[in-house]
Tab-separated table of C-alpha atoms and ligand atoms in Angstrom:
chain	number	residue	atom	x	y	z
A	1	MET	CA	74.095	121.986	109.142
A	2	THR	CA	73.494	120.028	112.354
A	3	THR	CA	75.176	121.348	115.503
A	4	PHE	CA	76.017	119.498	118.708
A	5	ASN	CA	73.295	121.588	120.302
A	6	ASP	CA	70.706	120.161	117.903
A	7	LEU	CA	71.683	116.635	118.920
A	8	GLY	CA	70.385	117.185	122.435
A	9	LEU	CA	73.574	116.836	124.439
A	10	ALA	CA	73.756	118.425	127.896
A	11	ALA	CA	75.435	121.775	128.533
A	12	PRO	CA	78.582	120.537	130.359
A	13	ILE	CA	79.306	118.248	127.401
A	14	LEU	CA	78.703	121.011	124.858
A	15	GLU	CA	81.069	123.173	126.833
A	16	ALA	CA	83.838	120.561	126.673
A	17	LEU	CA	83.299	120.133	122.925
A	18	ALA	CA	83.567	123.874	122.411
A	19	GLU	CA	86.800	123.881	124.415
A	20	GLU	CA	88.115	121.124	122.136
A	21	GLY	CA	87.306	123.310	119.153
A	22	TYR	CA	84.735	120.923	117.699
A	23	ASP	CA	82.399	123.092	115.630
A	24	ALA	CA	80.030	120.503	114.279
A	25	PRO	CA	79.389	116.797	114.616
A	26	THR	CA	80.999	114.470	112.078
A	27	PRO	CA	78.579	112.374	109.971
A	28	ILE	CA	78.817	109.331	112.255
A	29	GLN	CA	78.166	111.551	115.284
A	30	ALA	CA	75.174	113.261	113.665
A	31	GLN	CA	73.655	109.894	112.779
A	32	ALA	CA	74.497	107.933	115.913
A	33	ILE	CA	74.020	110.347	118.804
A	34	PRO	CA	70.235	110.943	118.583
A	35	PRO	CA	69.229	107.247	118.585
A	36	LEU	CA	71.819	106.518	121.271
A	37	LEU	CA	70.393	109.251	123.483
A	38	GLN	CA	67.031	107.508	123.085
A	39	GLY	CA	68.576	104.301	124.395
A	40	ARG	CA	68.652	102.363	121.131
A	41	ASP	CA	71.190	99.648	120.310
A	42	LEU	CA	73.445	100.551	117.405
A	43	ILE	CA	75.722	99.045	114.775
A	44	GLY	CA	78.196	101.626	113.508
A	45	ILE	CA	80.190	100.899	110.413
A	46	ALA	CA	83.030	103.337	110.681
A	47	GLN	CA	86.755	103.290	111.038
A	48	THR	CA	89.126	105.332	113.149
A	49	GLY	CA	89.319	108.915	111.993
A	50	THR	CA	85.588	109.338	111.480
A	51	GLY	CA	84.929	110.611	114.994
A	52	LYS	CA	83.396	107.342	116.123
A	53	THR	CA	84.827	107.540	119.629
A	54	ALA	CA	82.873	110.705	120.375
A	55	ALA	CA	79.855	109.161	118.635
A	56	PHE	CA	79.603	106.635	121.447
A	57	ALA	CA	81.339	108.531	124.254
A	58	LEU	CA	79.085	111.603	124.173
A	59	PRO	CA	75.733	109.818	124.605
A	60	ILE	CA	77.256	107.571	127.270
A	61	LEU	CA	78.490	110.619	129.190
A	62	ASP	CA	75.090	112.229	128.770
A	63	ARG	CA	73.413	109.244	130.377
A	64	LEU	CA	75.934	109.081	133.218
A	65	ARG	CA	75.182	112.666	134.181
A	66	ASP	CA	72.628	111.346	136.665
A	67	ARG	CA	75.695	110.517	138.828
A	68	ARG	CA	74.154	107.375	140.270
A	69	PRO	CA	77.095	105.833	142.101
A	70	PRO	CA	78.423	102.627	140.551
A	71	PRO	CA	78.610	99.600	142.891
A	72	ARG	CA	82.004	98.580	144.237
A	73	ARG	CA	84.244	96.791	141.705
A	74	ALA	CA	81.657	97.492	139.023
A	75	CYS	CA	81.114	99.942	136.192
A	76	ARG	CA	78.090	101.521	134.527
A	77	ALA	CA	79.542	101.722	131.015
A	78	LEU	CA	81.949	99.155	129.582
A	79	VAL	CA	83.944	99.710	126.395
A	80	LEU	CA	85.961	96.838	124.919
A	81	SER	CA	88.879	97.706	122.683
A	82	PRO	CA	91.286	95.371	120.858
A	83	THR	CA	94.509	97.133	121.854
A	84	ARG	CA	95.941	98.888	124.864
A	85	GLU	CA	96.722	102.006	122.843
A	86	LEU	CA	93.186	102.330	121.643
A	87	ALA	CA	91.873	101.648	125.154
A	88	SER	CA	94.035	104.470	126.540
A	89	GLN	CA	92.895	106.816	123.815
A	90	ILE	CA	89.238	106.009	124.364
A	91	ALA	CA	89.603	106.576	128.103
A	92	GLY	CA	91.325	109.877	127.324
A	93	SER	CA	88.408	110.905	125.120
A	94	PHE	CA	85.925	110.148	127.905
A	95	ARG	CA	88.007	112.238	130.288
A	96	THR	CA	88.220	115.109	127.811
A	97	TYR	CA	84.567	115.226	126.831
A	98	GLY	CA	83.463	114.503	130.389
A	99	ARG	CA	85.767	116.955	132.105
A	100	HIS	CA	82.888	119.005	133.534
A	101	LEU	CA	80.987	115.985	134.794
A	102	GLY	CA	83.339	114.611	137.446
A	103	LEU	CA	82.917	110.974	136.424
A	104	ARG	CA	85.334	108.165	137.160
A	105	VAL	CA	87.051	106.546	134.176
A	106	ALA	CA	89.364	103.541	134.474
A	107	THR	CA	91.308	101.346	132.060
A	108	VAL	CA	92.106	97.668	132.310
A	109	PHE	CA	94.608	96.117	129.892
A	110	GLY	CA	97.541	93.752	129.838
A	111	GLY	CA	101.228	94.603	129.984
A	112	VAL	CA	100.914	96.651	133.164
A	113	GLY	CA	100.489	95.660	136.818
A	114	HIS	CA	97.187	94.262	138.111
A	115	GLN	CA	97.234	96.021	141.428
A	116	PRO	CA	96.681	99.628	140.325
A	117	GLN	CA	93.759	98.403	138.214
A	118	VAL	CA	92.294	96.512	141.170
A	119	ALA	CA	92.622	99.665	143.266
A	120	ALA	CA	91.007	101.820	140.575
A	121	LEU	CA	88.072	99.420	140.294
A	122	ALA	CA	87.601	98.923	144.020
A	123	ARG	CA	85.236	101.844	144.636
A	124	GLY	CA	83.466	101.293	141.340
A	125	VAL	CA	83.857	103.413	138.205
A	126	ASP	CA	81.449	105.106	135.843
A	127	ILE	CA	83.293	104.105	132.677
A	128	LEU	CA	85.615	101.153	132.246
A	129	VAL	CA	87.643	100.789	129.045
A	130	ALA	CA	89.218	97.362	128.749
A	131	THR	CA	90.927	94.890	126.473
A	132	PRO	CA	89.227	91.467	126.613
A	133	GLY	CA	92.017	89.306	128.061
A	134	ARG	CA	92.796	91.431	131.093
A	135	LEU	CA	89.137	92.073	131.808
A	136	ILE	CA	88.572	88.309	131.973
A	137	ASP	CA	91.467	88.045	134.435
A	138	HIS	CA	89.696	90.567	136.642
A	139	LEU	CA	86.372	88.762	136.315
A	140	THR	CA	88.013	85.461	137.218
A	141	GLY	CA	89.779	87.066	140.161
A	142	ARG	CA	86.500	88.704	141.202
A	143	THR	CA	88.144	92.119	141.170
A	144	ALA	CA	85.618	93.306	138.572
A	145	PHE	CA	81.904	92.639	138.149
A	146	LEU	CA	79.720	93.377	135.162
A	147	GLU	CA	76.273	93.070	136.713
A	148	ALA	CA	75.804	96.845	136.816
A	149	VAL	CA	76.709	97.555	133.176
A	150	GLU	CA	74.039	99.740	131.579
A	151	MET	CA	75.891	100.498	128.360
A	152	PHE	CA	78.273	98.205	126.517
A	153	VAL	CA	80.430	99.162	123.513
A	154	LEU	CA	82.357	96.701	121.371
A	155	ASP	CA	84.799	98.843	119.413
A	156	GLU	CA	86.723	97.706	116.319
A	157	ALA	CA	84.832	94.426	116.284
A	158	ASP	CA	86.487	93.218	113.072
A	159	GLN	CA	89.919	93.792	114.560
A	160	MET	CA	88.849	91.917	117.709
A	161	LEU	CA	87.901	88.919	115.634
A	162	ASP	CA	91.144	89.075	113.643
A	163	MET	CA	93.033	89.029	116.919
A	164	GLY	CA	91.210	85.919	118.112
A	165	PHE	CA	89.094	87.594	120.785
A	166	ILE	CA	85.792	85.995	119.826
A	167	GLN	CA	85.633	83.577	122.788
A	168	PRO	CA	86.672	86.150	125.392
A	169	ILE	CA	84.046	88.522	123.979
A	170	ARG	CA	81.308	85.894	124.207
A	171	ARG	CA	82.351	85.202	127.763
A	172	ILE	CA	82.235	88.877	128.690
A	173	VAL	CA	78.863	89.368	127.011
A	174	SER	CA	77.458	86.405	128.937
A	175	ALA	CA	78.394	88.198	132.175
A	176	LEU	CA	76.471	91.367	131.219
A	177	PRO	CA	72.913	92.040	132.332
A	178	GLU	CA	70.237	91.291	129.744
A	179	LYS	CA	68.832	94.768	130.089
A	180	ARG	CA	71.473	97.072	128.674
A	181	GLN	CA	72.221	99.276	125.712
A	182	THR	CA	74.695	97.714	123.284
A	183	LEU	CA	76.823	99.387	120.609
A	184	LEU	CA	79.026	97.651	118.089
A	185	PHE	CA	81.516	99.476	115.878
A	186	SER	CA	83.429	97.888	113.057
A	187	ALA	CA	85.209	99.140	109.952
A	188	THR	CA	83.922	96.178	107.968
A	189	MET	CA	80.970	93.830	108.343
A	190	PRO	CA	82.086	90.293	107.535
A	191	GLN	CA	79.591	87.506	108.262
A	192	ALA	CA	81.209	86.655	111.603
A	193	ILE	CA	80.537	90.188	112.858
A	194	ALA	CA	76.985	90.168	111.571
A	195	THR	CA	76.409	86.929	113.505
A	196	LEU	CA	77.939	88.369	116.652
A	197	ALA	CA	75.792	91.489	116.268
A	198	ASP	CA	72.663	89.327	115.991
A	199	GLU	CA	73.571	87.626	119.253
A	200	MET	CA	74.396	90.786	121.135
A	201	LEU	CA	72.101	93.560	119.928
A	202	LYS	CA	68.360	94.132	120.071
A	203	ASP	CA	66.687	95.837	117.134
A	204	PRO	CA	69.778	97.959	116.408
A	205	VAL	CA	69.905	101.159	114.400
A	206	ARG	CA	72.530	100.858	111.671
A	207	VAL	CA	74.692	103.789	110.737
A	208	ALA	CA	77.499	103.705	108.232
A	209	VAL	CA	80.009	106.260	107.056
A	210	ALA	CA	82.580	106.360	104.285
A	211	PRO	CA	83.338	102.808	103.228
A	212	VAL	CA	86.947	101.913	103.798
A	213	ALA	CA	88.106	102.424	100.221
A	214	SER	CA	86.954	106.031	99.942
A	215	THR	CA	89.233	107.248	102.762
A	216	ALA	CA	92.053	106.776	100.330
A	217	GLU	CA	90.861	109.699	98.248
A	218	LYS	CA	92.128	112.349	100.651
A	219	VAL	CA	95.698	111.103	100.692
A	220	GLU	CA	98.283	111.848	98.029
A	221	GLN	CA	99.635	108.416	97.211
A	222	ARG	CA	102.430	106.972	95.162
A	223	VAL	CA	104.397	103.809	94.748
A	224	VAL	CA	108.133	103.461	94.406
A	225	HIS	CA	109.288	100.286	92.724
A	226	VAL	CA	112.483	99.359	94.471
A	227	ALA	CA	114.509	96.224	95.088
A	228	GLN	CA	114.021	94.784	98.557
A	229	GLY	CA	117.680	95.345	99.353
A	230	ASP	CA	117.466	99.053	98.482
A	231	LYS	CA	114.478	99.869	100.679
A	232	ARG	CA	116.626	100.783	103.639
A	233	MET	CA	118.584	103.422	101.717
A	234	LEU	CA	115.475	104.794	100.111
A	235	LEU	CA	113.768	105.122	103.497
A	236	ALA	CA	116.706	107.030	104.973
A	237	LYS	CA	116.787	109.316	101.964
A	238	LEU	CA	113.079	110.114	102.235
A	239	LEU	CA	113.279	110.739	105.965
A	240	LYS	CA	116.190	113.125	105.484
A	241	GLY	CA	114.313	114.910	102.725
A	242	GLU	CA	110.672	115.033	101.764
A	243	ALA	CA	109.379	112.956	104.682
A	244	GLY	CA	111.143	114.969	107.369
A	245	GLY	CA	107.913	115.796	109.200
A	246	ARG	CA	105.966	113.386	111.386
A	247	THR	CA	106.270	110.074	109.609
A	248	LEU	CA	104.777	106.696	110.342
A	249	VAL	CA	106.680	103.801	108.758
A	250	PHE	CA	104.837	100.501	108.386
A	251	VAL	CA	106.518	97.126	108.314
A	252	ARG	CA	105.037	93.663	108.367
A	253	THR	CA	106.742	92.109	111.387
A	254	LYS	CA	107.841	93.046	114.895
A	255	HIS	CA	111.401	92.006	114.132
A	256	GLY	CA	111.275	94.020	110.951
A	257	ALA	CA	110.260	97.078	112.972
A	258	ASP	CA	113.183	96.683	115.380
A	259	ARG	CA	115.579	96.109	112.495
A	260	VAL	CA	114.431	99.231	110.669
A	261	VAL	CA	114.875	101.317	113.817
A	262	ARG	CA	118.435	99.987	114.260
A	263	GLN	CA	119.235	100.696	110.626
A	264	LEU	CA	117.829	104.203	110.801
A	265	GLU	CA	119.816	104.908	113.932
A	266	ALA	CA	122.937	103.692	112.148
A	267	ASP	CA	122.036	106.139	109.385
A	268	GLY	CA	121.758	108.972	111.909
A	269	ILE	CA	117.959	109.130	112.082
A	270	ALA	CA	116.244	108.803	115.467
A	271	ALA	CA	113.246	106.489	115.365
A	272	ASN	CA	111.100	104.426	117.728
A	273	ALA	CA	109.337	101.134	117.127
A	274	ILE	CA	105.853	100.289	118.320
A	275	HIS	CA	104.690	96.681	118.259
A	276	GLY	CA	103.271	93.933	120.414
A	277	ASN	CA	106.571	92.871	121.992
A	278	ARG	CA	107.247	96.255	123.529
A	279	SER	CA	106.256	97.022	127.080
A	280	GLN	CA	103.440	99.404	127.808
A	281	GLY	CA	105.959	101.963	129.028
A	282	GLN	CA	107.970	101.703	125.822
A	283	ARG	CA	104.870	102.075	123.676
A	284	GLU	CA	103.668	105.078	125.608
A	285	ALA	CA	107.083	106.728	125.467
A	286	ALA	CA	107.289	106.108	121.718
A	287	LEU	CA	103.848	107.598	121.151
A	288	ARG	CA	104.591	110.570	123.362
A	289	GLN	CA	107.864	111.314	121.572
A	290	PHE	CA	106.082	110.946	118.254
A	291	ARG	CA	103.322	113.325	119.325
A	292	ASP	CA	105.595	115.975	120.804
A	293	GLY	CA	108.033	115.769	117.900
A	294	ALA	CA	111.041	114.612	119.957
A	295	VAL	CA	111.305	111.487	117.766
A	296	PRO	CA	109.103	112.151	114.749
A	297	VAL	CA	109.670	108.760	113.096
A	298	LEU	CA	107.609	105.850	114.354
A	299	VAL	CA	108.050	102.379	112.884
A	300	ALA	CA	104.939	100.292	113.445
A	301	THR	CA	103.283	97.001	112.706
A	302	ASP	CA	99.661	97.013	111.604
A	303	ILE	CA	98.175	95.746	114.834
A	304	ALA	CA	100.112	98.171	117.021
A	305	ALA	CA	99.160	101.130	114.840
A	306	ARG	CA	95.489	100.343	114.596
A	307	GLY	CA	93.484	103.007	116.313
A	308	ILE	CA	96.472	105.238	117.031
A	309	ASP	CA	95.354	108.759	116.506
A	310	VAL	CA	98.132	111.285	116.223
A	311	GLU	CA	97.409	114.605	114.637
A	312	GLY	CA	99.644	116.027	111.991
A	313	VAL	CA	101.125	112.830	110.559
A	314	THR	CA	102.578	114.233	107.338
A	315	HIS	CA	103.754	110.985	105.745
A	316	VAL	CA	102.977	107.318	105.865
A	317	ILE	CA	105.664	105.123	104.360
A	318	ASN	CA	104.879	101.513	103.620
A	319	MET	CA	108.259	99.869	103.827
A	320	ASP	CA	106.492	96.563	103.169
A	321	LEU	CA	103.141	96.295	101.460
A	322	PRO	CA	100.468	94.705	103.637
A	323	ASN	CA	99.261	91.192	102.806
A	324	VAL	CA	95.647	92.243	103.213
A	325	PRO	CA	94.689	95.117	100.893
A	326	GLU	CA	92.235	96.689	103.391
A	327	GLN	CA	95.187	97.172	105.712
A	328	TYR	CA	96.669	99.557	103.151
A	329	VAL	CA	93.669	101.828	103.557
A	330	HIS	CA	93.918	101.645	107.351
A	331	ARG	CA	97.605	102.523	107.152
A	332	ILE	CA	97.293	105.526	104.885
A	333	GLY	CA	94.301	106.696	106.927
A	334	ARG	CA	96.818	107.609	109.686
A	335	THR	CA	97.668	110.703	107.664
A	336	ALA	CA	95.419	113.367	106.130
A	337	ARG	CA	93.235	113.385	109.251
A	338	ALA	CA	90.496	115.945	109.644
A	339	GLY	CA	90.869	117.285	106.132
A	340	ALA	CA	94.607	117.983	106.395
A	341	GLY	CA	96.906	116.979	103.568
A	342	GLY	CA	98.959	113.834	103.784
A	343	VAL	CA	101.282	111.769	101.668
A	344	ALA	CA	101.543	107.997	101.503
A	345	ILE	CA	104.550	106.410	99.819
A	346	SER	CA	104.621	102.665	99.292
A	347	PHE	CA	107.760	100.698	98.545
A	348	CYS	CA	107.069	97.825	96.225
A	349	SER	CA	109.600	95.122	95.459
A	350	VAL	CA	109.164	92.826	92.472
A	351	GLU	CA	107.769	90.108	94.667
A	352	GLU	CA	105.228	92.509	96.189
A	353	ARG	CA	103.655	93.446	92.879
A	354	PRO	CA	100.736	91.026	93.273
A	355	LEU	CA	99.967	92.771	96.587
A	356	LEU	CA	100.056	96.140	94.848
A	357	ARG	CA	97.588	94.881	92.259
A	358	ASP	CA	95.220	93.765	95.038
A	359	ILE	CA	95.453	97.200	96.669
A	360	GLU	CA	94.802	99.020	93.413
A	361	ARG	CA	91.790	96.829	92.765
A	362	LEU	CA	90.403	97.648	96.220
A	363	ILE	CA	90.854	101.408	95.955
A	364	ARG	CA	89.829	101.319	92.312
A	365	ARG	CA	92.720	103.329	91.014
A	366	THR	CA	96.205	102.879	89.708
A	367	LEU	CA	98.731	104.585	91.927
A	368	PRO	CA	101.325	106.826	90.300
A	369	ALA	CA	104.610	104.962	90.303
A	370	GLU	CA	108.301	105.753	90.276
A	371	GLY	CA	111.095	103.350	89.653
A	372	PRO	CA	111.859	100.729	87.065
A	373	PRO	CA	109.129	99.681	84.631
A	374	ALA	CA	107.002	96.593	85.142
A	375	PRO	CA	108.919	93.338	84.964
A	376	PRO	CA	108.848	91.199	81.839
A	377	ALA	CA	106.160	88.540	81.795
A	378	ALA	CA	108.727	85.829	82.535
A	379	SER	CA	109.679	87.363	85.883
A	380	PRO	CA	109.039	85.400	89.070
A	381	LYS	CA	105.504	85.929	90.328
A	382	PRO	CA	105.190	84.372	93.744
A	383	HIS	CA	101.804	83.656	95.208
A	384	ARG	CA	100.759	86.299	97.733
A	385	SER	CA	101.085	83.874	100.589
A	386	ALA	CA	104.530	82.688	99.533
A	387	PRO	CA	107.119	83.292	102.233
A	388	ARG	CA	108.908	86.449	101.338
A	389	SER	CA	112.194	85.338	102.799
A	390	ALA	CA	112.338	82.736	100.050
A	391	THR	CA	113.123	85.402	97.468
A	392	PRO	CA	116.706	86.334	96.779
A	393	ALA	CA	116.078	90.041	97.301
A	394	ALA	CA	114.506	89.482	100.694
A	395	ARG	CA	117.558	87.554	101.799
A	396	GLY	CA	119.637	90.523	100.816
A	397	GLY	CA	121.600	88.312	98.466
A	398	THR	CA	121.635	88.443	94.702
A	399	HIS	CA	119.102	90.770	93.216
A	400	GLY	CA	116.621	90.110	90.489
A	401	PRO	CA	116.697	91.623	87.049
A	402	GLN	CA	114.665	94.689	88.115
A	403	ARG	CA	117.188	95.846	90.620
A	404	PRO	CA	117.816	99.511	89.973
A	405	ALA	CA	121.325	100.800	89.590
A	406	ARG	CA	123.134	101.981	92.701
A	407	TYR	CA	122.119	105.208	94.294
A	408	GLY	CA	123.778	108.331	93.074
A	409	SER	CA	124.164	111.428	95.177
A	410	PRO	CA	121.555	111.882	97.908
A	411	ALA	CA	120.635	115.186	96.320
A	412	GLY	CA	117.715	115.406	93.977
A	413	ASP	CA	114.788	117.636	93.350
A	414	GLY	CA	113.315	116.494	96.639
A	415	ARG	CA	110.017	115.712	95.031
A	416	HIS	CA	110.617	112.204	93.800
A	417	ALA	CA	112.130	109.655	96.086
A	418	LEU	CA	114.266	108.252	93.331
A	419	ALA	CA	115.274	111.495	91.694
A	420	GLY	CA	119.008	111.606	91.217
A	421	LEU	CA	119.232	107.877	90.833
A	422	PRO	CA	120.835	106.672	87.605
A	423	PHE	CA	117.903	104.567	86.502
A	424	MET	CA	115.515	107.493	86.907
A	425	ALA	CA	117.689	109.587	84.649
A	426	ALA	CA	117.602	106.741	82.158
A	427	ALA	CA	113.848	106.536	82.486
A	428	ARG	CA	113.502	110.268	81.842
A	429	ARG	CA	115.663	110.024	78.754
A	430	ALA	CA	113.658	107.077	77.468
B	1	AMP	P1	88.094	108.846	116.060
B	1	AMP	O1	87.492	108.402	114.759
B	1	AMP	O2	87.174	108.661	117.195
B	1	AMP	O3	89.426	108.172	116.278
B	1	AMP	O4	88.373	110.425	115.983
B	1	AMP	C1	89.285	110.965	115.096
B	1	AMP	C2	89.737	112.370	115.499
B	1	AMP	O5	88.736	113.329	115.205
B	1	AMP	C3	90.083	112.568	116.952
B	1	AMP	O6	91.316	113.256	117.006
B	1	AMP	C4	88.993	113.435	117.516
B	1	AMP	O7	89.499	114.286	118.524
B	1	AMP	C5	88.563	114.235	116.302
B	1	AMP	N1	87.139	114.603	116.313
B	1	AMP	C6	86.107	113.807	116.658
B	1	AMP	N2	84.947	114.450	116.498
B	1	AMP	C7	85.228	115.684	116.027
B	1	AMP	C8	84.432	116.814	115.656
B	1	AMP	N3	83.106	116.784	115.715
B	1	AMP	N4	85.077	117.906	115.209
B	1	AMP	C9	86.431	117.938	115.125
B	1	AMP	N5	87.237	116.896	115.457
B	1	AMP	C10	86.641	115.774	115.892
């Protein structure tokens, strides 16, 4: 088995890794670090959870050991990240792995004041981790310069494109020196990313780990068929029972996230929401309380949760199924990290069944299901892009024919979300 020592990293970095308890490199690290130490460009096909941050951070730190001072308002390594959370986490990783090197790490992202960032950049930094929009503000305001960048990382490139960052990225790349080392990481490789990679990288090494769908294998998954209007009660029941650990609840919209938090609070369950409309302070507080267990229920939208890395997430609950099946795999990948067990429970209303079919096709398996049997062929089958609010169940009004009977006592065997419900008893008798 390869060790970090074999990869050729310097002693102060090895020391920090040992302190972190990292025994051996992950596959993406073992493949990426040697060519990166040689100065090669690299395309890494890997998602969060594979150890990709260290795969780029360690060789960058190794190169920065020469301690050449960065020019004022400039940086030697630039990492672009799609979200503020991911940017903070990446900066934290650089600080952790580089703790014996005494390098300067700064972050630049929106939602917080400009001035502290200007001050942090003023003397120059070794590593700058930025989101594209705010970095462009600094370039325009001439409070940051990219002429001294030696290493450039574009992280989560597919997510960047989904979020409409393609033009800002091109603009940033055009401000970089020609002579540089470039790294691009992406969970998927659609044509638009391949084109971008062609523009940005020179003779890159390609490394790929576990295609998206295979992550799903580590997580114990099941589906609960439930009427839209009963999801709230089911969620509360799970959180008071089986999912009482550290649970991430996914919803489709920001408003949905706030609503779920209010409903949970009304049901006596403390929860925080994390989504794009919350301030940086609110997001950080929510993440901190989630990490330290003070508020172990976090309700998130897909974008806000992308890249969040919290250890020990015991359950992922999909209150709404995602419209894009790959997002399902990203969501459930928040649990069962680093070989630990994890459970993913997906609520599926009648109108979400086409989405469930798409997910099952992607992960190439049928998920075990609880709840009422499949609807008769004559049932409504909206197109996947149909507005969900158009369905009676989503409006909370009359329910369709599959609506299960009312909940019985909250007791149950604790194993199945719907145990103790009248229709489950009927199903068992059947
Ligand atoms: P990432 O894919 O970069 O988000 O990393 C996922 C998680 O794996 C993070 O919590 C890292 O601290 C952890 N990690 C990264 N590399 C290793 C390693 N070689 N051994 C153990 N844990 C690791």
